[in-house]
Every structure is written in C-alpha cells, then in structure tokens.
mmCIF file of C-alpha atoms in Angstrom:
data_model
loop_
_atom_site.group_PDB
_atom_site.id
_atom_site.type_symbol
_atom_site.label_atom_id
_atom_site.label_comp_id
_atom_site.label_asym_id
_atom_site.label_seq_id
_atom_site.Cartn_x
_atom_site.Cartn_y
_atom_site.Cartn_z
ATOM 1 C CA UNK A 1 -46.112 -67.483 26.879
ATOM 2 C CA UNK A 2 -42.881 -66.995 28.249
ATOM 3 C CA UNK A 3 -43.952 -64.086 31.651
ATOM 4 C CA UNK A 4 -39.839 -63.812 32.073
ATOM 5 C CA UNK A 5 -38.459 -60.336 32.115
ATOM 6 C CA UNK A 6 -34.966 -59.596 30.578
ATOM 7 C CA UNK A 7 -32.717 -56.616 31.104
ATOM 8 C CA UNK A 8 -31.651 -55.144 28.050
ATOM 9 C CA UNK A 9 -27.251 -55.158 27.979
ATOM 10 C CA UNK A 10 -25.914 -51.983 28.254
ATOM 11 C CA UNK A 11 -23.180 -52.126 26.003
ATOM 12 C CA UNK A 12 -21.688 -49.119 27.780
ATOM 13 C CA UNK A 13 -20.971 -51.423 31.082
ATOM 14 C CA UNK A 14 -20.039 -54.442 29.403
ATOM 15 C CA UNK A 15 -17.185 -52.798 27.924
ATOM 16 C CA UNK A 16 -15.828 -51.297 31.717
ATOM 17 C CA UNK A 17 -16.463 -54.882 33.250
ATOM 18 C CA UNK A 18 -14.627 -56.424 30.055
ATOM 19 C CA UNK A 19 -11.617 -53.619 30.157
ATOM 20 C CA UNK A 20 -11.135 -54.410 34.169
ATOM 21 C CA UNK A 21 -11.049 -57.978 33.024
ATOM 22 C CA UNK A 22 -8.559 -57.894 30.647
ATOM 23 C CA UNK A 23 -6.498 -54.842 33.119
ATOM 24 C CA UNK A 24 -6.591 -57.555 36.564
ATOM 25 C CA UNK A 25 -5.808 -60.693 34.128
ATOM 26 C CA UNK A 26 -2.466 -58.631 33.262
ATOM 27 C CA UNK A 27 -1.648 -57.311 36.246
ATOM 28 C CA UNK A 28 -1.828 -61.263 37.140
ATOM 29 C CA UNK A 29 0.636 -62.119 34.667
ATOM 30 C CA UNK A 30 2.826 -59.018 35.198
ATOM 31 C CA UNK A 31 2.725 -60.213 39.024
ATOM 32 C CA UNK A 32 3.380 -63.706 38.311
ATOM 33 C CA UNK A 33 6.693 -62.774 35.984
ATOM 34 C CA UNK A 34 7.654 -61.064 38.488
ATOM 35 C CA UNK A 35 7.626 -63.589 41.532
ATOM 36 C CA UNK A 36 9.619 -66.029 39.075
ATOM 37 C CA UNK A 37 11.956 -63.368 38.809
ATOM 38 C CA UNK A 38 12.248 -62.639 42.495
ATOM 39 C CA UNK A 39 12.936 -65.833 43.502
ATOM 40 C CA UNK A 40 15.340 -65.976 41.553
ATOM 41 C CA UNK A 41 17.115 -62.520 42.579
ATOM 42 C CA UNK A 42 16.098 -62.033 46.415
ATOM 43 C CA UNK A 43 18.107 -62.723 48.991
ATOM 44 C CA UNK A 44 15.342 -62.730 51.830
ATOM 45 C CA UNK A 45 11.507 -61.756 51.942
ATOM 46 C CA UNK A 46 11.585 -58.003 52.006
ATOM 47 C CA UNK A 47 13.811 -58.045 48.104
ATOM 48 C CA UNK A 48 11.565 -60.578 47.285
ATOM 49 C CA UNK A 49 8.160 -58.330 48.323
ATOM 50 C CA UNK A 50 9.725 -55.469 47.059
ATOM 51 C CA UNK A 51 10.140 -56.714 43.246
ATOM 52 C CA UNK A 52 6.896 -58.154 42.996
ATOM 53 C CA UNK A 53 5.191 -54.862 44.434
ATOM 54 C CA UNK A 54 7.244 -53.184 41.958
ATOM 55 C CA UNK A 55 5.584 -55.413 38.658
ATOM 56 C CA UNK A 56 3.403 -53.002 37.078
ATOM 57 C CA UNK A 57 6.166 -50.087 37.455
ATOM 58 C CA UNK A 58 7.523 -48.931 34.418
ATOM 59 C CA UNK A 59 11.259 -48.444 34.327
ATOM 60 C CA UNK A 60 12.325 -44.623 33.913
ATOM 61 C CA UNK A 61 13.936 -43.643 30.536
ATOM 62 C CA UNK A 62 17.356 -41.670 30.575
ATOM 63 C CA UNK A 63 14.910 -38.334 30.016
ATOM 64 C CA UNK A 64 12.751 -38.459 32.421
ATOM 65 C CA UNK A 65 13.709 -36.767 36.037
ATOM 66 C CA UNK A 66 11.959 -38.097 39.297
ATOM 67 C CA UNK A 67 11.673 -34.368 39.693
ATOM 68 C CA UNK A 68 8.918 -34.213 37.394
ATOM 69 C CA UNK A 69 7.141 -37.702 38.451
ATOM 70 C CA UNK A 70 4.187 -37.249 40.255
ATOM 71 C CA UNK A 71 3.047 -39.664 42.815
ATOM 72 C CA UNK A 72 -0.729 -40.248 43.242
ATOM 73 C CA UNK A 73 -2.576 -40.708 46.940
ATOM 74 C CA UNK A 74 -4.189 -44.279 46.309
ATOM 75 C CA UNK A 75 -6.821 -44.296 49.894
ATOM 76 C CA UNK A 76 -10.080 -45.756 50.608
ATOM 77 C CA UNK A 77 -10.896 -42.771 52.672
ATOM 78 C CA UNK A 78 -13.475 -41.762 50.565
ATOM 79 C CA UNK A 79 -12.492 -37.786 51.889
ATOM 80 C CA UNK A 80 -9.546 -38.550 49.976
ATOM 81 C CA UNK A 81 -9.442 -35.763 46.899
ATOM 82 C CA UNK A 82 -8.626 -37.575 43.442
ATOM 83 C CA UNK A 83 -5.940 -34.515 42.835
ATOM 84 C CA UNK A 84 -4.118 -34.979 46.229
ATOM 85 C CA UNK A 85 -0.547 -35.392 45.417
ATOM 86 C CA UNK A 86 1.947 -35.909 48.362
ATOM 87 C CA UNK A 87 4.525 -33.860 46.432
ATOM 88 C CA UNK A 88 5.003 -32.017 50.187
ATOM 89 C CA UNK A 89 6.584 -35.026 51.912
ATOM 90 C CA UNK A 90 8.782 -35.697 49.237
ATOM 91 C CA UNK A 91 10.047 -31.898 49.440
ATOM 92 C CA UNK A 92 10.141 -32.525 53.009
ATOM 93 C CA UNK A 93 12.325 -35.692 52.983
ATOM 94 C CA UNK A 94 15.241 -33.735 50.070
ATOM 95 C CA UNK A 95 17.014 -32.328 52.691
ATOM 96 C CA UNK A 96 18.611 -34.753 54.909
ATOM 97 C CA UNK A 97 18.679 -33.947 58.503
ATOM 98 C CA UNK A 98 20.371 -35.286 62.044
ATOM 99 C CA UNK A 99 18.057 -33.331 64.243
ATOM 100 C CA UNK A 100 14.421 -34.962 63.453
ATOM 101 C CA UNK A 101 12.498 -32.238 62.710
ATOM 102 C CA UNK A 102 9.174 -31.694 64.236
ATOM 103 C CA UNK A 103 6.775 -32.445 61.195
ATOM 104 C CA UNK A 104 4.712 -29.995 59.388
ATOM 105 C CA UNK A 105 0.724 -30.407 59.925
ATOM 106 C CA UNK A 106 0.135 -29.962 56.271
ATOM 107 C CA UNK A 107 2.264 -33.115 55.520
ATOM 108 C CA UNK A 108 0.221 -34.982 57.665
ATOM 109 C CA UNK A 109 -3.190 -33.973 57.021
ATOM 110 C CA UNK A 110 -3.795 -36.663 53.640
ATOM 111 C CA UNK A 111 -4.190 -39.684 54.796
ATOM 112 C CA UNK A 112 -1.302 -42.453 54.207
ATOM 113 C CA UNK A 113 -2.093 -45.957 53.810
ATOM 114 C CA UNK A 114 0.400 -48.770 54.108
ATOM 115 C CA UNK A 115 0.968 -49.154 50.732
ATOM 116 C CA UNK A 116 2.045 -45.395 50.229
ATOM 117 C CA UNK A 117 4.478 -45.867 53.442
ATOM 118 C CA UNK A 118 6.513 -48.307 51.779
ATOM 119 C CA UNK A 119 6.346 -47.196 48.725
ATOM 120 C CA UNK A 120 8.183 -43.969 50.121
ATOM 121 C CA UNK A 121 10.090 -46.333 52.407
ATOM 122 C CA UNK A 122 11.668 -47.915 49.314
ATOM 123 C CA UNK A 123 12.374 -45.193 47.276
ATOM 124 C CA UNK A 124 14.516 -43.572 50.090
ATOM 125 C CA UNK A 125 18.159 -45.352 50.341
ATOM 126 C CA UNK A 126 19.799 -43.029 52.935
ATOM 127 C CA UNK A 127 19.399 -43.801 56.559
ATOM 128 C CA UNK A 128 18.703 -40.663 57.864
ATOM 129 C CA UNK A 129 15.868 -39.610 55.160
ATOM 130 C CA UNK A 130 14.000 -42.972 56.165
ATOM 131 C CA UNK A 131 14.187 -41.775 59.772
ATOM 132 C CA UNK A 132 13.122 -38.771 59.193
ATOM 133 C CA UNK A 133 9.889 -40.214 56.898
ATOM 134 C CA UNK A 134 9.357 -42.269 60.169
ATOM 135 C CA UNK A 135 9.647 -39.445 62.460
ATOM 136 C CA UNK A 136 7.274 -37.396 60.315
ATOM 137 C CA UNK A 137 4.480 -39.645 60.212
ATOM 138 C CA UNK A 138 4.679 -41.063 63.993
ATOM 139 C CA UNK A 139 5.390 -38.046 65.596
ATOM 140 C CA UNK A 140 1.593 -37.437 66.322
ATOM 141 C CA UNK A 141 0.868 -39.919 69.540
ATOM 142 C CA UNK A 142 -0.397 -43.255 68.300
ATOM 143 C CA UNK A 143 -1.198 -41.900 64.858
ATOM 144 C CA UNK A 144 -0.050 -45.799 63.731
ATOM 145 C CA UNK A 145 -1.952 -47.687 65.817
ATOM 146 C CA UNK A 146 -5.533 -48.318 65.183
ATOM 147 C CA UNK A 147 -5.612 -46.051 62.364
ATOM 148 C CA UNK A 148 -5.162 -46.253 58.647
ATOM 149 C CA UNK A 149 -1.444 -47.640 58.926
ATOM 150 C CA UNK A 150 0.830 -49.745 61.343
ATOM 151 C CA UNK A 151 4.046 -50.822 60.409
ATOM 152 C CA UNK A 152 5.656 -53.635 59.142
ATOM 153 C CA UNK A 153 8.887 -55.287 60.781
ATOM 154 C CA UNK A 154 11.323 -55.175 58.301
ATOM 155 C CA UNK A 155 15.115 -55.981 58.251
ATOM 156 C CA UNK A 156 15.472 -52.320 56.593
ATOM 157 C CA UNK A 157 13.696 -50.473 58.899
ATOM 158 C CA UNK A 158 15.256 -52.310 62.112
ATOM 159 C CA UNK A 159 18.642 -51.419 60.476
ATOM 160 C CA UNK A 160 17.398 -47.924 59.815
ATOM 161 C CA UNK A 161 16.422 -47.790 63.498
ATOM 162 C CA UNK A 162 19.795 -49.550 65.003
ATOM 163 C CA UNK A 163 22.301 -46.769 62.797
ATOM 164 C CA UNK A 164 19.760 -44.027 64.315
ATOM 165 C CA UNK A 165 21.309 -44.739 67.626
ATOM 166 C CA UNK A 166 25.020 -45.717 66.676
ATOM 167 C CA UNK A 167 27.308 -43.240 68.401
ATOM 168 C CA UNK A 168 29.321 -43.232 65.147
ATOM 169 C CA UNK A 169 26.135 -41.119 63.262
ATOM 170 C CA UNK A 170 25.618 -38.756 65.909
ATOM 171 C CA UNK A 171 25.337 -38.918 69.564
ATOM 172 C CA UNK A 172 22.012 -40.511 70.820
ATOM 173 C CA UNK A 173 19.327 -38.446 73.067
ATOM 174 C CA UNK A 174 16.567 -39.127 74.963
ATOM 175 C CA UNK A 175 14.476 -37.816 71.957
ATOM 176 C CA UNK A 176 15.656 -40.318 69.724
ATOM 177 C CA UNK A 177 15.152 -43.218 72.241
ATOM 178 C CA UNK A 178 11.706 -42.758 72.711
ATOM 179 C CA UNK A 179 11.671 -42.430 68.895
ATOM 180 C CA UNK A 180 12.669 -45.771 68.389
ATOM 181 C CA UNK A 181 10.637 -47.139 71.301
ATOM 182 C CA UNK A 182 7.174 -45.482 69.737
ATOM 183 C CA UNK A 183 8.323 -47.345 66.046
ATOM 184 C CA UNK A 184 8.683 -50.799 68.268
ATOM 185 C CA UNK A 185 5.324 -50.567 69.699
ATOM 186 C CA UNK A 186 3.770 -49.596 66.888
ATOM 187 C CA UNK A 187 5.721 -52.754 64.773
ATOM 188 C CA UNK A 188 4.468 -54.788 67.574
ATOM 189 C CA UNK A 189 0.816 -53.635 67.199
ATOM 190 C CA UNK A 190 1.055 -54.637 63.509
ATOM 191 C CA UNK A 191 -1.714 -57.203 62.227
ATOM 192 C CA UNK A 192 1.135 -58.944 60.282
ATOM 193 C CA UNK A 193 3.795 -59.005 63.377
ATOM 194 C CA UNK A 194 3.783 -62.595 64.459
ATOM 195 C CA UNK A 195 3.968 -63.309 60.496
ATOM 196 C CA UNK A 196 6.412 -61.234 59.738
ATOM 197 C CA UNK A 197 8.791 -61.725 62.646
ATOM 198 C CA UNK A 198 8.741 -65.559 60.958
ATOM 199 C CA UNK A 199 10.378 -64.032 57.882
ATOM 200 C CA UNK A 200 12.930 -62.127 59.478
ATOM 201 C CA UNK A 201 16.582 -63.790 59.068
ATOM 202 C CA UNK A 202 18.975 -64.978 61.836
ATOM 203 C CA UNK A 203 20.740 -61.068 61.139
ATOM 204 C CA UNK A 204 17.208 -59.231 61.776
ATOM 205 C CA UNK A 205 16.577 -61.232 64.892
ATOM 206 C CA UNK A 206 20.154 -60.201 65.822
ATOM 207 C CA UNK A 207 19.456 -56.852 64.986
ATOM 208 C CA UNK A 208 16.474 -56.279 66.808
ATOM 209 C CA UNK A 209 18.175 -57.930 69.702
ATOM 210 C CA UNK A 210 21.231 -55.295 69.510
ATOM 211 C CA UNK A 211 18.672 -52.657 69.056
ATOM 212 C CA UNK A 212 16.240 -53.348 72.255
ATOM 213 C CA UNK A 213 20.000 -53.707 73.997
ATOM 214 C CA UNK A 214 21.216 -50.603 73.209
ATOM 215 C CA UNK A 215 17.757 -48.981 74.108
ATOM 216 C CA UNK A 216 18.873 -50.387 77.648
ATOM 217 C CA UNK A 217 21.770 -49.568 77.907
ATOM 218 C CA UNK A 218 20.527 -45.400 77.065
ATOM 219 C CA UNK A 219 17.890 -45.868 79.240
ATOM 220 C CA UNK A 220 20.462 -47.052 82.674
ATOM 221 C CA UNK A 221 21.657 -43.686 82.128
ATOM 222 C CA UNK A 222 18.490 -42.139 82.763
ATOM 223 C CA UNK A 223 16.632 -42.877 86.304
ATOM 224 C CA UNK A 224 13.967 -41.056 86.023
ATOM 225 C CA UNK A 225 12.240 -43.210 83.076
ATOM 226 C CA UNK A 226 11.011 -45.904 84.729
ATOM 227 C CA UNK A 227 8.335 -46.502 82.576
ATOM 228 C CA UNK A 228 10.315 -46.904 79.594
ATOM 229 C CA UNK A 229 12.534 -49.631 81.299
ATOM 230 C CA UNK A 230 8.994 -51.272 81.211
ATOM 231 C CA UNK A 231 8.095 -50.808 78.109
ATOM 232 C CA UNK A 232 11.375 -52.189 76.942
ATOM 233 C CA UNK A 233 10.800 -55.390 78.973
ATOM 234 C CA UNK A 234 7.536 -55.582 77.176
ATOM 235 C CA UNK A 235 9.025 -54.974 74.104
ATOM 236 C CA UNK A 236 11.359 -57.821 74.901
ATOM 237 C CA UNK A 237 9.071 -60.469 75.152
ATOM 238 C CA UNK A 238 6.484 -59.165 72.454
ATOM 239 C CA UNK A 239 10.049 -59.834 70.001
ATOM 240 C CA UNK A 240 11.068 -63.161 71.750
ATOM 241 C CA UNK A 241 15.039 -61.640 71.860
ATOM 242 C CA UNK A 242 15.537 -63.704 75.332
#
C-alpha cells in the first residue's frame, strides 16, 4: 500500500500562479517588441532604456488629462501604504522656479525608489523642473547614498546639471555649486557608475568634462572652500575627464 501523502490542489492558487504566468509571459513579449523597436529609434542608451521601460504604458487618448492620472508609489518598504500617491511632488514640480526651493518635508516623507525617480525624471522636459525634482529629493544630506535610491549618470541629467550653471539661465551661486557637486557624488556612489559611464557618448563625456570645469572655475572665485576644490579633484578622477 502506497504510505505517500498528497496535498489536495487548491484550485483557488492555481489560478493566481497561472494568471501571474500568463501577466510576466506578456510583459516579456510587450518588453521584447519594444527593444526591437528601440533599436531601431534610439539614438544612444538612455532613448533606448527609456522606450523599453515605457512597454507596458498605455498611450493617453485625446480625453484623458494627465491632470486626472494618478501615479502609484511602487516600494518594497513594506511601511509603504498601498494608497500613497505622490500627487504632492507633482504639484510641487507645476510651477517652475530659478531659486531652488527648500523642499517640503511632506514631499519627502514616502519613500522613492529608483524606478519612481526616473519615471518623474522622464516625464519632466524643462530644465529647470528636473532641477528642481533633483533639488527636492537631495536636499536632505546624503539622503541618496546608501539609502533606497542613488542616481544614475545620464546624458540628460548631466545636461540638466551643465544649463543649471550657464550664466545665460541665471547667474550661478554658491548654492547651486554645491548643488551640483552633492548630485556628482551621489552619481559617483551609484552601483551602476562604472557601467554606465561606458554608455555615455563622446558628447556626455564632454559634458561632464565642461561641467566639473565650470565647477572650477566658480569655485577660484571663492577661497574660502577649500574643501570643495578637493572634492572636485576627486570628482575628477572618479569621472576619468583628465
């Protein structure tokens, strides 16, 4: 006589397991479509990331309004509440500004993974909103580093970053210097740095090399920030712009 035991099948959880199945095989597909597609469209990495991140996104009708879109908090922080909506940064980032606001606490308090980052990072295509999504999020000391989100190196954002200082857009301070120096160390702390400073074109290596220069250049006028000559040294090397 057979002394096996067998579990009864709960129908119930064969249908979840076979429904995630079926959802992952088409998010495959959808993903896979869209790399074809992006190879075919992108001009460098970041276009090419960008469309196949943006597979299972539905394109918006002529009724709908991003005003009434709604974009959901996706965390592993299991503290994370299901119904936390970050509806406040996106109020915060409608009104562009020169000055870099001092960000609220309450925009801050859910946590933001990388994923949500550049997902606001992309939907922004002004200069000075991006800046100010930066300067919002980094503004608490090392809130970047070591915690739930460091930042990628990307053409855009070095751009972003090198127009923040252009004399053209508004007159640089010492506020915005260390601004940009705090986003460079916390690019250079980045898991992904060494990987994705391979990716960057011969124009992002020249911008990043015009950037740290005009850092240097701000910073000669200054004498009494020594340290920050330092860290741009260090900065230097960490980006190989010898």
């Amino acid at each position: 006589m057979d002394s096996r035991k067998y579990t009864p099948v709960d129908p119930f959880k064969l249908e979840i397991q076979l429904l995630k199945a079926i959802e992952e095989d088409s998010n495959h597909k959808r993903e896979d479509a869209a790399k074809f597609r992006a190879a075919g469209q992108s001009k460098n990495y970041e276009e090419f990331r960008d469309i196949v991140k943006a597979a299972h996104l539905k394109p918006l009708e002529k009724k709908d309004s991003l005003r009434h879109l709604k974009i959901g908090l996706v965390s592993w922080n299991r503290t994370a509440k299901r119904g936390c909506w970050r509806s406040d940064i996106d109020k915060s980032l409608s009104a562009t500004t020169n000055n870099f606001e001092s960000p609220a606490e309450d925009v801050l308090n859910a946590p933001m993974m990388q994923r949500d980052f550049e997902q606001h990072w992309a939907s922004l295509s002004n200069f000075d909103k991006r800046i100010t999504l930066l300067q919002r999020v980094i503004d608490i000391d090392s809130f970047f580093v070591g915690k739930d989100l460091s930042i990628d190196v990307t053409e855009s954002l070095i751009k972003a970053l090198l127009e923040s200082l252009d004399p053209k857009n508004a007159l640089p301070s010492r506020e915005k210097v260390n601004f940009v120096l705090k986003v460079m160390i916390s690019i250079s702390s980045s898991s992904r740095f060494s990987l994705n400073l391979q990716l960057l074109s011969d124009q992002g290596r020249e911008n990043i090399r015009n950037l740290l220069n005009m850092v240097t250049e701000l910073l000669e006028e200054e004498t009494d920030l020594v340290n920050s000559k330092e860290v741009v040294r260090d900065l230097t090397n960490k980006y190989n712009c010898w």
